[in-house]
Amino acid sequence: MDELAECDAVIFGSPTYMGGVAAQFKAFADASSESWYYQKWAGKIAAGFTSGGAMNGDQSMTLQYLQTLASQHGMMWVGLDKISNSGEQNLNRYGVQGGIVAQGGEDGQLHASDVATAEYLGKRVAMLVNKLSTR
């Protein structure tokens, strides 16, 4: 947890299991209570991603959990600024503004546009960190 206190931004991620974060991520979140108490992550930028096996396996619930955790820690959440163009090859193909929602195929591989959307969000977070650090 101490390493995260030194970061300018944190991008949280968890697969979606049974409509929520995986048990391993929940254990991490529960273990962050000392950081929460002392607001060690306050003012940092946060974003999130999740993946599931179904096209809509309630991944938005996982993103909502990640966003709530970040807010409790006093972090500033960054979502996507790309509207969905409703195309399989476009960024943000699911039209989720709160973060990255991806679907794993039968072979476990992510769709190329989901990977491109994740890369875009990572660059967006880095750009915002740079923008805020120069003020």
Tab-separated table of C-alpha atoms in Angstrom:
chain	number	residue	atom	x	y	z
A	1	MET	CA	0.000	0.000	0.000
A	2	ASP	CA	2.888	2.362	0.679
A	3	GLU	CA	3.954	2.206	-2.968
A	4	LEU	CA	0.544	3.487	-4.068
A	5	ALA	CA	0.905	6.505	-1.785
A	6	GLU	CA	3.933	7.502	-3.878
A	7	CYS	CA	2.082	7.287	-7.209
A	8	ASP	CA	0.460	10.204	-9.016
A	9	ALA	CA	-2.299	7.970	-10.386
A	10	VAL	CA	-3.731	4.511	-9.836
A	11	ILE	CA	-5.653	2.498	-12.411
A	12	PHE	CA	-7.655	-0.146	-10.570
A	13	GLY	CA	-8.621	-3.367	-12.312
A	14	SER	CA	-10.464	-6.556	-11.545
A	15	PRO	CA	-12.271	-9.218	-13.489
A	16	THR	CA	-16.007	-9.238	-12.905
A	17	TYR	CA	-17.141	-12.313	-10.989
A	18	MET	CA	-20.781	-12.749	-10.051
A	19	GLY	CA	-21.513	-9.078	-10.731
A	20	GLY	CA	-18.662	-7.592	-8.713
A	21	VAL	CA	-14.932	-7.446	-8.135
A	22	ALA	CA	-12.978	-10.645	-7.620
A	23	ALA	CA	-12.321	-11.788	-4.054
A	24	GLN	CA	-8.641	-10.957	-4.429
A	25	PHE	CA	-9.430	-7.334	-5.290
A	26	LYS	CA	-11.935	-7.112	-2.435
A	27	ALA	CA	-9.189	-8.285	-0.064
A	28	PHE	CA	-6.921	-5.545	-1.448
A	29	ALA	CA	-9.675	-2.942	-0.967
A	30	ASP	CA	-10.306	-4.097	2.595
A	31	ALA	CA	-6.576	-3.924	3.320
A	32	SER	CA	-6.526	-0.295	2.138
A	33	SER	CA	-8.411	0.906	5.224
A	34	GLU	CA	-5.307	2.419	6.836
A	35	SER	CA	-4.567	4.354	3.649
A	36	TRP	CA	-8.210	5.481	3.676
A	37	TYR	CA	-8.074	6.535	7.334
A	38	TYR	CA	-5.031	8.737	6.724
A	39	GLN	CA	-6.212	9.727	3.211
A	40	LYS	CA	-2.846	8.717	1.760
A	41	TRP	CA	-4.301	8.511	-1.761
A	42	ALA	CA	-6.315	11.749	-1.604
A	43	GLY	CA	-5.909	14.026	-4.603
A	44	LYS	CA	-4.515	11.289	-6.833
A	45	ILE	CA	-6.049	10.463	-10.190
A	46	ALA	CA	-7.836	7.129	-10.481
A	47	ALA	CA	-9.379	5.115	-13.288
A	48	GLY	CA	-10.523	1.547	-13.709
A	49	PHE	CA	-11.065	-1.435	-15.938
A	50	THR	CA	-12.782	-4.782	-15.814
A	51	SER	CA	-13.449	-7.739	-18.045
A	52	GLY	CA	-15.980	-10.505	-18.072
A	53	GLY	CA	-16.937	-13.511	-20.098
A	54	ALA	CA	-20.302	-12.153	-21.198
A	55	MET	CA	-21.056	-9.095	-23.306
A	56	ASN	CA	-22.863	-7.576	-20.327
A	57	GLY	CA	-21.964	-9.628	-17.308
A	58	ASP	CA	-22.710	-6.696	-14.979
A	59	GLN	CA	-19.238	-5.273	-15.543
A	60	SER	CA	-20.623	-1.776	-14.859
A	61	MET	CA	-21.235	-2.861	-11.262
A	62	THR	CA	-17.538	-3.655	-10.947
A	63	LEU	CA	-16.595	-0.239	-12.347
A	64	GLN	CA	-19.007	1.395	-9.898
A	65	TYR	CA	-17.283	-0.424	-7.033
A	66	LEU	CA	-13.861	0.741	-8.234
A	67	GLN	CA	-15.121	4.310	-8.578
A	68	THR	CA	-16.646	4.233	-5.096
A	69	LEU	CA	-13.396	2.922	-3.604
A	70	ALA	CA	-11.463	5.718	-5.311
A	71	SER	CA	-13.944	8.325	-4.074
A	72	GLN	CA	-13.721	7.038	-0.517
A	73	HIS	CA	-9.966	7.501	-0.748
A	74	GLY	CA	-10.413	11.101	-1.937
A	75	MET	CA	-9.194	10.337	-5.450
A	76	MET	CA	-10.328	12.021	-8.684
A	77	TRP	CA	-11.942	9.526	-11.071
A	78	VAL	CA	-11.190	9.700	-14.783
A	79	GLY	CA	-13.572	8.076	-17.219
A	80	LEU	CA	-13.556	7.856	-20.968
A	81	ASP	CA	-14.229	10.892	-23.102
A	82	LYS	CA	-15.020	8.797	-26.164
A	83	ILE	CA	-18.583	8.209	-27.212
A	84	SER	CA	-19.408	4.799	-28.542
A	85	ASN	CA	-19.574	4.646	-32.292
A	86	SER	CA	-21.344	1.292	-31.950
A	87	GLY	CA	-18.756	-0.465	-34.019
A	88	GLU	CA	-16.738	-3.509	-33.122
A	89	GLN	CA	-13.521	-1.837	-34.293
A	90	ASN	CA	-14.037	1.502	-32.532
A	91	LEU	CA	-12.842	2.736	-29.156
A	92	ASN	CA	-15.322	2.255	-26.316
A	93	ARG	CA	-17.384	-0.246	-28.282
A	94	TYR	CA	-19.705	-0.836	-25.305
A	95	GLY	CA	-20.324	2.857	-24.687
A	96	VAL	CA	-19.346	2.732	-21.002
A	97	GLN	CA	-18.103	6.147	-19.885
A	98	GLY	CA	-16.962	5.184	-16.382
A	99	GLY	CA	-13.952	3.136	-17.437
A	100	ILE	CA	-12.933	0.131	-19.474
A	101	VAL	CA	-15.329	-2.754	-19.950
A	102	ALA	CA	-13.871	-5.642	-21.898
A	103	GLN	CA	-15.129	-9.055	-22.878
A	104	GLY	CA	-12.861	-12.049	-22.965
A	105	GLY	CA	-13.393	-14.533	-25.754
A	106	GLU	CA	-13.641	-18.277	-25.349
A	107	ASP	CA	-9.857	-18.431	-25.631
A	108	GLY	CA	-9.461	-15.753	-22.947
A	109	GLN	CA	-8.169	-13.167	-25.411
A	110	LEU	CA	-9.519	-9.622	-25.315
A	111	HIS	CA	-11.019	-7.948	-28.356
A	112	ALA	CA	-8.538	-5.642	-30.116
A	113	SER	CA	-10.785	-2.599	-29.681
A	114	ASP	CA	-11.008	-3.256	-25.917
A	115	VAL	CA	-7.207	-3.304	-25.731
A	116	ALA	CA	-7.035	-0.088	-27.790
A	117	THR	CA	-9.587	1.541	-25.477
A	118	ALA	CA	-7.513	0.547	-22.443
A	119	GLU	CA	-4.394	2.021	-24.032
A	120	TYR	CA	-6.333	5.211	-24.745
A	121	LEU	CA	-7.483	5.502	-21.121
A	122	GLY	CA	-3.910	4.943	-19.898
A	123	LYS	CA	-2.683	7.777	-22.118
A	124	ARG	CA	-5.566	9.976	-20.935
A	125	VAL	CA	-4.637	9.372	-17.290
A	126	ALA	CA	-0.956	10.143	-18.016
A	127	MET	CA	-1.911	13.336	-19.864
A	128	LEU	CA	-4.039	14.499	-16.933
A	129	VAL	CA	-1.270	13.724	-14.432
A	130	ASN	CA	1.139	15.809	-16.515
A	131	LYS	CA	-1.374	18.609	-16.887
A	132	LEU	CA	-2.070	18.775	-13.154
A	133	SER	CA	1.597	18.527	-12.174
A	134	THR	CA	2.504	21.603	-14.215
A	135	ARG	CA	0.092	23.834	-12.321
